[in-house]
Short mmCIF file of C-alpha atoms in Angstrom, two decimals:
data_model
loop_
_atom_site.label_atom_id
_atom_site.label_comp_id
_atom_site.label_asym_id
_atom_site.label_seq_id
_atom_site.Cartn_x
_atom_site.Cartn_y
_atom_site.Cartn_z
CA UNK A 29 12.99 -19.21 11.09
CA UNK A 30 15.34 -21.72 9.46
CA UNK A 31 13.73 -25.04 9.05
CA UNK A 32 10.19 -23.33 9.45
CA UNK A 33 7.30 -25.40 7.98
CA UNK A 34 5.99 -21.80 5.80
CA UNK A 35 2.13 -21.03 6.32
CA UNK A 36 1.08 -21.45 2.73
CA UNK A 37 -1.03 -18.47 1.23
CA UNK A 38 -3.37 -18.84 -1.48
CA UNK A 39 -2.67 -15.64 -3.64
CA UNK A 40 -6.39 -16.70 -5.46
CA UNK A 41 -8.38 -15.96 -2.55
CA UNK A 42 -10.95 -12.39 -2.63
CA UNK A 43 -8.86 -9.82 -5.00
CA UNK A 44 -6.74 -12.67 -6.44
CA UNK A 45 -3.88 -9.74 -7.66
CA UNK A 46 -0.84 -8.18 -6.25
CA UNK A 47 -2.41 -7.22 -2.84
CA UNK A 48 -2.12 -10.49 -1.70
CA UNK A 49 1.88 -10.82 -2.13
CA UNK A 50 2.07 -7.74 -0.38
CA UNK A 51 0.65 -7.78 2.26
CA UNK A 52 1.78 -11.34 2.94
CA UNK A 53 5.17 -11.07 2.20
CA UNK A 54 5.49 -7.61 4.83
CA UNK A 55 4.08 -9.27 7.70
CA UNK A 56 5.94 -12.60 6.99
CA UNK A 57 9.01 -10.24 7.04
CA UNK A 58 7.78 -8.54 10.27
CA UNK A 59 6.52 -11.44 12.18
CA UNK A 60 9.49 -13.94 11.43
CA UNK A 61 7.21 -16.46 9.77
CA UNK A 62 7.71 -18.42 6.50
CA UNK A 63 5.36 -18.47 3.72
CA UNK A 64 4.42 -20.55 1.07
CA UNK A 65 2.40 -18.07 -1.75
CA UNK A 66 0.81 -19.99 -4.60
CA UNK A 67 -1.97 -19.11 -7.33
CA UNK A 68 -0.23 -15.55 -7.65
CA UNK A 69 -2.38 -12.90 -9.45
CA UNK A 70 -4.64 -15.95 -10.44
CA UNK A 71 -7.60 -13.47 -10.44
CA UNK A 72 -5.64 -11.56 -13.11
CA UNK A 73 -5.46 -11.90 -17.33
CA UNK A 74 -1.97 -12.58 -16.93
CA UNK A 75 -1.14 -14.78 -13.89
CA UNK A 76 1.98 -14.82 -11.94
CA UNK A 77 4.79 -12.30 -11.31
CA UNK A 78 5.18 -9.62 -14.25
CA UNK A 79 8.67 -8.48 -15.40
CA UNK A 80 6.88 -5.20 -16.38
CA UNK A 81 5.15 -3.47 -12.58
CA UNK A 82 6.30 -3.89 -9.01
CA UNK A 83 5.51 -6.83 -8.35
CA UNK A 84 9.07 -8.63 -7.91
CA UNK A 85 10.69 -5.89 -7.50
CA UNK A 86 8.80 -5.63 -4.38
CA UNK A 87 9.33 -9.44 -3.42
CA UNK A 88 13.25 -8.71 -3.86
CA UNK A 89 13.29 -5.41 -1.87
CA UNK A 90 11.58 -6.84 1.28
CA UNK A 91 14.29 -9.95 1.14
CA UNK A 92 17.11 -7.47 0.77
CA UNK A 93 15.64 -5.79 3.61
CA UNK A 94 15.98 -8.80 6.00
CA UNK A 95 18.48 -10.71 4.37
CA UNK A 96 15.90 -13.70 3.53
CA UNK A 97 15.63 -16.41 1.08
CA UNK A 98 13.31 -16.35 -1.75
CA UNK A 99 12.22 -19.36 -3.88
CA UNK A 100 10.77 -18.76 -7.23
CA UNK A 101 11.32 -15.24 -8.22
CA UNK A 102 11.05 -15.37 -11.51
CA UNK A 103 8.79 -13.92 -14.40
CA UNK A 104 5.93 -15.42 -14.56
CA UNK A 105 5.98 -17.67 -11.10
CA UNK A 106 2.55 -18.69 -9.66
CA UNK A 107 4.28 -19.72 -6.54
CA UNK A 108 7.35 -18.20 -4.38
CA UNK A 109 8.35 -19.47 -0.85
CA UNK A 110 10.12 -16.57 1.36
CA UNK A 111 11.86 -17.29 4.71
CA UNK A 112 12.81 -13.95 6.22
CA UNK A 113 15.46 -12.98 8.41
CA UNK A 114 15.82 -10.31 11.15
CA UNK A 115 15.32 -6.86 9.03
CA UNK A 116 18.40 -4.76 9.23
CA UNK A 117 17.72 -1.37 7.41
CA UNK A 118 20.22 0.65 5.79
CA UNK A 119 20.53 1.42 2.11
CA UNK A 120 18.00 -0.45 -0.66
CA UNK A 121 17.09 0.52 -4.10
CA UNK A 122 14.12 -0.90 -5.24
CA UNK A 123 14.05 -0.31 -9.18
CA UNK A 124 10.93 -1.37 -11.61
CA UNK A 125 13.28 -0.69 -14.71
CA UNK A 126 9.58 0.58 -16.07
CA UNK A 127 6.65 2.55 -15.46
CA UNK A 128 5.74 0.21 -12.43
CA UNK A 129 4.36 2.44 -8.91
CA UNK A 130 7.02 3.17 -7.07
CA UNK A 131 3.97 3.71 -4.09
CA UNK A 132 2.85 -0.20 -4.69
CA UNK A 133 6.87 -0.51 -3.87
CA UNK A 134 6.78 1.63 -0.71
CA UNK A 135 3.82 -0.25 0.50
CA UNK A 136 5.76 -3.55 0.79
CA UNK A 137 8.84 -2.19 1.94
CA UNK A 138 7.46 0.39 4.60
CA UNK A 139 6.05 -1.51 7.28
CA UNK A 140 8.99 -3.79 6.99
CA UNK A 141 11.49 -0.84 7.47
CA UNK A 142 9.59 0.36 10.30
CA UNK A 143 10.49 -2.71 12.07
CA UNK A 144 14.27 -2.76 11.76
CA UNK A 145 17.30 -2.32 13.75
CA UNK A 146 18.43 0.96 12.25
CA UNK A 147 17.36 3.55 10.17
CA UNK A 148 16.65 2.65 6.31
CA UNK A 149 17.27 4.91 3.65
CA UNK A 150 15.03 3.69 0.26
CA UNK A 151 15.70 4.51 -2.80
CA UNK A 152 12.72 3.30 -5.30
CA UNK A 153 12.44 4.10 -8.96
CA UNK A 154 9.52 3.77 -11.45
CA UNK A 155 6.36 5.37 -11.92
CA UNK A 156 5.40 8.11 -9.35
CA UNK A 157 1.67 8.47 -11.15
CA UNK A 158 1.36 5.33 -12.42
CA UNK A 159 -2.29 3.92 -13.05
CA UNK A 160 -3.98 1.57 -11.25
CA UNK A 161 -1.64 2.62 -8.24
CA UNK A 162 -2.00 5.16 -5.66
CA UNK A 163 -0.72 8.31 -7.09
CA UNK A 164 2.89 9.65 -4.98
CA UNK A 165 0.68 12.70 -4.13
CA UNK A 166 -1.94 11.06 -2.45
CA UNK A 167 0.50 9.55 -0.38
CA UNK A 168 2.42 11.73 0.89
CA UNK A 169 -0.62 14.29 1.55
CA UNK A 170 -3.22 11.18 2.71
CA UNK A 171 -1.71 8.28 3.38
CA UNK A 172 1.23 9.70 5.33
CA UNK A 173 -0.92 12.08 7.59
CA UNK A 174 -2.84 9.17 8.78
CA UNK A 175 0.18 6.84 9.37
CA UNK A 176 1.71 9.28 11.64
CA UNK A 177 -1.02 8.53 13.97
CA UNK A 178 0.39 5.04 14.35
CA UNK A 179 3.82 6.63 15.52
CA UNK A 180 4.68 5.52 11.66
CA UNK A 181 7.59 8.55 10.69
CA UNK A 182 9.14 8.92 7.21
CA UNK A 183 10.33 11.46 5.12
CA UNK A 184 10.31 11.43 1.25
CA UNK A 185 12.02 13.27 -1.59
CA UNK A 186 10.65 13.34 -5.23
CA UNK A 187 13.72 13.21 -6.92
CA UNK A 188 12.02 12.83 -10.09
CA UNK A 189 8.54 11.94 -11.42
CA UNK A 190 7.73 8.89 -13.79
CA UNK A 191 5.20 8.35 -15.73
CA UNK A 192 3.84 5.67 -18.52
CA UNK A 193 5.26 4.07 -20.20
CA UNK A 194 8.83 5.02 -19.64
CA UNK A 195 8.86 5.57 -15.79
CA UNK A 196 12.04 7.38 -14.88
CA UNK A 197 10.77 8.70 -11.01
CA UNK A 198 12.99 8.41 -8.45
CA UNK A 199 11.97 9.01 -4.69
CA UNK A 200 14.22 8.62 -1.76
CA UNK A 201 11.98 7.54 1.74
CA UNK A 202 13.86 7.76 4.86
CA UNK A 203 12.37 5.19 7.77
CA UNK A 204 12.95 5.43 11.31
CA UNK A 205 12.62 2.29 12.84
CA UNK A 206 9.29 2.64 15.46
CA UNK A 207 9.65 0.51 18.75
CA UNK A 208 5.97 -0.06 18.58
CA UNK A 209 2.62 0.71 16.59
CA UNK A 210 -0.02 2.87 18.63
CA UNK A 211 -3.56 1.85 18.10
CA UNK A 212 -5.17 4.39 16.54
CA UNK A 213 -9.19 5.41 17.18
CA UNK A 214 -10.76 7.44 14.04
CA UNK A 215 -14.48 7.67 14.21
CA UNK A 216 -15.44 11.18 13.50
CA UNK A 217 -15.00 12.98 10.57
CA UNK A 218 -15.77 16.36 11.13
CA UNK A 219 -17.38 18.76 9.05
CA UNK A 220 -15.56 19.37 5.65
CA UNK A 221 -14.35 22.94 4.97
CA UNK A 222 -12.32 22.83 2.25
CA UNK A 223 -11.69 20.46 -0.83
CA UNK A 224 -8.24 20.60 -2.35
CA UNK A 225 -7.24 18.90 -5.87
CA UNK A 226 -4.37 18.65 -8.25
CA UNK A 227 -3.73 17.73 -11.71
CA UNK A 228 -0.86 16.55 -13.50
CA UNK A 229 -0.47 17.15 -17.68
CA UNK A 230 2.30 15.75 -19.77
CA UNK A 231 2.89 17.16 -22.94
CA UNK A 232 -0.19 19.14 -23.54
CA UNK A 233 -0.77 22.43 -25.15
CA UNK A 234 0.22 25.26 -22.38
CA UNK A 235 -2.96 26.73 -23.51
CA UNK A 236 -5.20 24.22 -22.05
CA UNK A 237 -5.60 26.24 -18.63
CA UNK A 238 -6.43 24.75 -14.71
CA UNK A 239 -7.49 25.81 -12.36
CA UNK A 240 -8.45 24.18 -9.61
CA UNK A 241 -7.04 24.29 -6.03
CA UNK A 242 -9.66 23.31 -3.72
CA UNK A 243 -8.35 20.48 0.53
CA UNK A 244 -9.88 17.41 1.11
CA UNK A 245 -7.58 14.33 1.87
CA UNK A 246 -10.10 12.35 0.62
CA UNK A 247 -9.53 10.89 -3.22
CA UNK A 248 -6.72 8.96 -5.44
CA UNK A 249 -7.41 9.66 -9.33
CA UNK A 250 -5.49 7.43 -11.57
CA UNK A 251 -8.04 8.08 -14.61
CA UNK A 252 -5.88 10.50 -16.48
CA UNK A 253 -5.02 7.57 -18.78
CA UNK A 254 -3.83 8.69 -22.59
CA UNK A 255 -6.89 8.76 -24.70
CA UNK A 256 -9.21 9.50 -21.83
CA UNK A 257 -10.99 13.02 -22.86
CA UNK A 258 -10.40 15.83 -19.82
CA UNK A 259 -13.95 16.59 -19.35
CA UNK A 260 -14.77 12.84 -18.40
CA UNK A 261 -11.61 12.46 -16.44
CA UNK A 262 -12.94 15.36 -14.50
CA UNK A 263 -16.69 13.96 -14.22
CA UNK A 264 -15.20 10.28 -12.71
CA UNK A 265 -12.71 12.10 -10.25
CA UNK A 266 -15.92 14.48 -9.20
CA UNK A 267 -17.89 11.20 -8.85
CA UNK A 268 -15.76 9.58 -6.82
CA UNK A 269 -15.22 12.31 -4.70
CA UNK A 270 -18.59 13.06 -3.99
CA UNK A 271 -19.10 9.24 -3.12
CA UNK A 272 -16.39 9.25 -0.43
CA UNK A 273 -18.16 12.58 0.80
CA UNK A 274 -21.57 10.70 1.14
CA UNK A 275 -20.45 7.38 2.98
CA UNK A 276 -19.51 9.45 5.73
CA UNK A 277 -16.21 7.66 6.82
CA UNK A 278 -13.20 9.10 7.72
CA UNK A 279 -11.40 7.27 4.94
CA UNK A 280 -11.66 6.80 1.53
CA UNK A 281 -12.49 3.76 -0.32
CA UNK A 282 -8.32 3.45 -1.44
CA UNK A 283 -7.06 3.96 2.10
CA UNK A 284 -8.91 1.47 3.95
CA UNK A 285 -7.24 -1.61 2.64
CA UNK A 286 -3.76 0.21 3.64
CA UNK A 287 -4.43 0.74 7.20
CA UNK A 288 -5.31 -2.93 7.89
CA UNK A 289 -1.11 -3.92 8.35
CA UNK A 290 -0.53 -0.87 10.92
CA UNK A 291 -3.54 -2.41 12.85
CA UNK A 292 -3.05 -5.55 12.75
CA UNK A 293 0.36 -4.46 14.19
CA UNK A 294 -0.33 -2.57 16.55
CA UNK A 295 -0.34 -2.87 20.67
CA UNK A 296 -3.94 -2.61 21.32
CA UNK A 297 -7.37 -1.57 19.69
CA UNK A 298 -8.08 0.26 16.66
CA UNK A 299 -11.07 1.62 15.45
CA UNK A 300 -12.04 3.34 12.12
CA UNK A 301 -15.18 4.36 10.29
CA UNK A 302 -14.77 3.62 6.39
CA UNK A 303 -17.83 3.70 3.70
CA UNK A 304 -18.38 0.29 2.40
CA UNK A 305 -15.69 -2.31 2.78
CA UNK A 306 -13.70 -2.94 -0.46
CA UNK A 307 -12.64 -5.98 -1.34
CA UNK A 308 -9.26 -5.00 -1.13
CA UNK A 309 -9.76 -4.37 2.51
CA UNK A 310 -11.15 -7.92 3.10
CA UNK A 311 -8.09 -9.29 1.52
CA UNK A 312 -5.77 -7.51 3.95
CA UNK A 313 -8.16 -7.98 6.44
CA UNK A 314 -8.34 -12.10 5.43
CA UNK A 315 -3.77 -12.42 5.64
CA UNK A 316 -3.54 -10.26 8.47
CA UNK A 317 -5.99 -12.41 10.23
CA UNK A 318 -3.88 -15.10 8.55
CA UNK A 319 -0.26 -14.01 9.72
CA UNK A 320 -0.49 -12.25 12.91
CA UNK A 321 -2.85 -12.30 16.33
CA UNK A 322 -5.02 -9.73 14.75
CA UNK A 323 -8.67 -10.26 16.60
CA UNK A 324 -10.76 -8.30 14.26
CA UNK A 325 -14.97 -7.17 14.49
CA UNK A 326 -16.36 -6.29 11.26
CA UNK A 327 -19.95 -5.48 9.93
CA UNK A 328 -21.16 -7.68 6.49
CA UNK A 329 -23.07 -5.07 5.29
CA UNK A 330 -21.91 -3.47 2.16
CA UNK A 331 -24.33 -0.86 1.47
CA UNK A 332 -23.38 1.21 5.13
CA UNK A 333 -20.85 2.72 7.14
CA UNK A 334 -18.85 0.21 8.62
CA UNK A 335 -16.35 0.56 11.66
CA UNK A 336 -13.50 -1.87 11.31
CA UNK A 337 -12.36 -2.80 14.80
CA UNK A 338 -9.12 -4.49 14.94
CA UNK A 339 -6.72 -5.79 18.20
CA UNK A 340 -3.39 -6.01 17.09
CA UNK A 341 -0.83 -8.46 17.74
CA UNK A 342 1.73 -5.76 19.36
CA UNK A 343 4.73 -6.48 17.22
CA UNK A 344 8.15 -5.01 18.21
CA UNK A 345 11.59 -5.75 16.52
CA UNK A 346 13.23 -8.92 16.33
CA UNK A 347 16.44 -10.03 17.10
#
């Protein structure tokens, strides 16, 4: 790795945000390859790494992880270079200081952990419902149902819960360290049977009464933003849902982009039906392609189903 010429990424390319410095920065950390990241968050009002969400807090945790060397992580940097090292687990606390999605932080940091030569213990601190950010719930009861089907095993314990602007949550995710990926084949949802939802309120009147406790693994709702009336929070999160109902994948719209590391990774084919393909997915799709041997099939259509077909590169841990 040392003396690597780095692949160089352009952070402006599809979503233009945070995406691309995550996704890049895992696999560089996974696959042992240097990278050179410019135009960061171009596609954003304010470019470059933020002091204030995840964003280097992530780029720190995954070159704690492996002991790597990181060039330009500072506030406000449109360009870092990262050299990674072998990734050797243990202890890490990731900390935001802020509000900033302590779930954006896991998504860096996991796959990178799951690669390592012992068991990692991560300790990451922020917002647990933070908006624009998968919410902790969704998660633990979405995401982390479908890693396991990659092999992917974690445990995690809400120590607290943080939300804007102060932040405060603490969650503690234990990794064990996976000798491969498995390919994963997901192409038939099934018929829905039951529709489960949950609702968070901070400093409301007791009065105000819910109740709602429907189980589908299908939907992350970030609108409960201050200001934002209840009755139209509840019409967008109904609307959304019933979206992801009609596209007839077996994913949601805000898992899609998510998979696209643990199949690029993986040893052999996957296969998945989503609804239309977000451009969040094509981003992860466009730097896994970018990074790894990933040999990928995928419709252009945007209006149907789509089944994302992806060989993986087979990645194992390195010395």
């Amino acid at each position: 790795m040392a003396g690597q010429t780095p692949i160089n990424i352009d952070g402006a390319i599809l979503e233009g945000g945070g995406q691309s410095l995550r996704v890049s920065t895992s696999l560089s950390c996974i696959v042992g390859k240097s990278i050179r990241v410019f135009n960061i968050r171009a596609g954003r009002t304010t470019p470059g790494l933020r002091s204030v969400p995840q964003h280097l807090s992530g780029l720190i945790a995954v070159r704690d992880l492996c002991g790597g060397s990181l060039l330009g992580g500072d506030v406000g940097s449109l360009e870092i270079t990262f050299q990674p090292g072998p990734v050797r687990g243990g202890q890490l606390i990731a900390d935001t200081h802020t509000a900033g999605s302590v779930c954006l932080l896991l998504q860096v940091t996991l796959p990178c952990a799951l690669f390592s030569a012992s068991p990692s213990c991560l300790t990451l601190r922020g917002g647990t419902n933070a908006d624009m950010a998968p919410q902790l719930d969704y998660m633990l009861q979405v995401f982390k149902p479908i890693a396991e089907k990659f092999g992917v095993k974690f445990d995690c314990i809400v120590k607290r819960r943080g939300y804007y602007p102060k932040g405060g949550g603490e969650v503690v995710v234990k990794v064990s360290p996976i000798g491969a990926i498995k390919p994963i084949i997901l192409t038939e949802r099934g018929d829905v049977t039951k529709v489960f939802g949950r609702a968070f309120v901070i400093m409301l009147c007791i009065c105000i009464y819910i109740y709602i406790y429907l189980l589908l693994p299908i939907i992350n709702d970030d609108f409960g933003c201050a200001g934002v009336p209840a009755d139209k929070v509840g019409v967008q999160a109904s609307e959304m849902l019933i979206h992801n109902l009609h596209h007839g994948g077996c994913v949601d719209d805000y898992l899609q982009d998510q998979l696209i590391i643990f199949m690029a990774l993986a040893q052999g084919v996957s296969r998945v039906l989503t609804g239309p393909i977000t451009l969040h997915t094509q981003t992860a799709i466009h730097f896994a392609e970018q990074l790894t041997q990933d040999h990928r099939t995928l419709p252009k259509g945007e209006e149907e189903d789509s089944y994302d077909s992806s060989k993986g590169g087979g990645h194992s841990v390195r010395d």
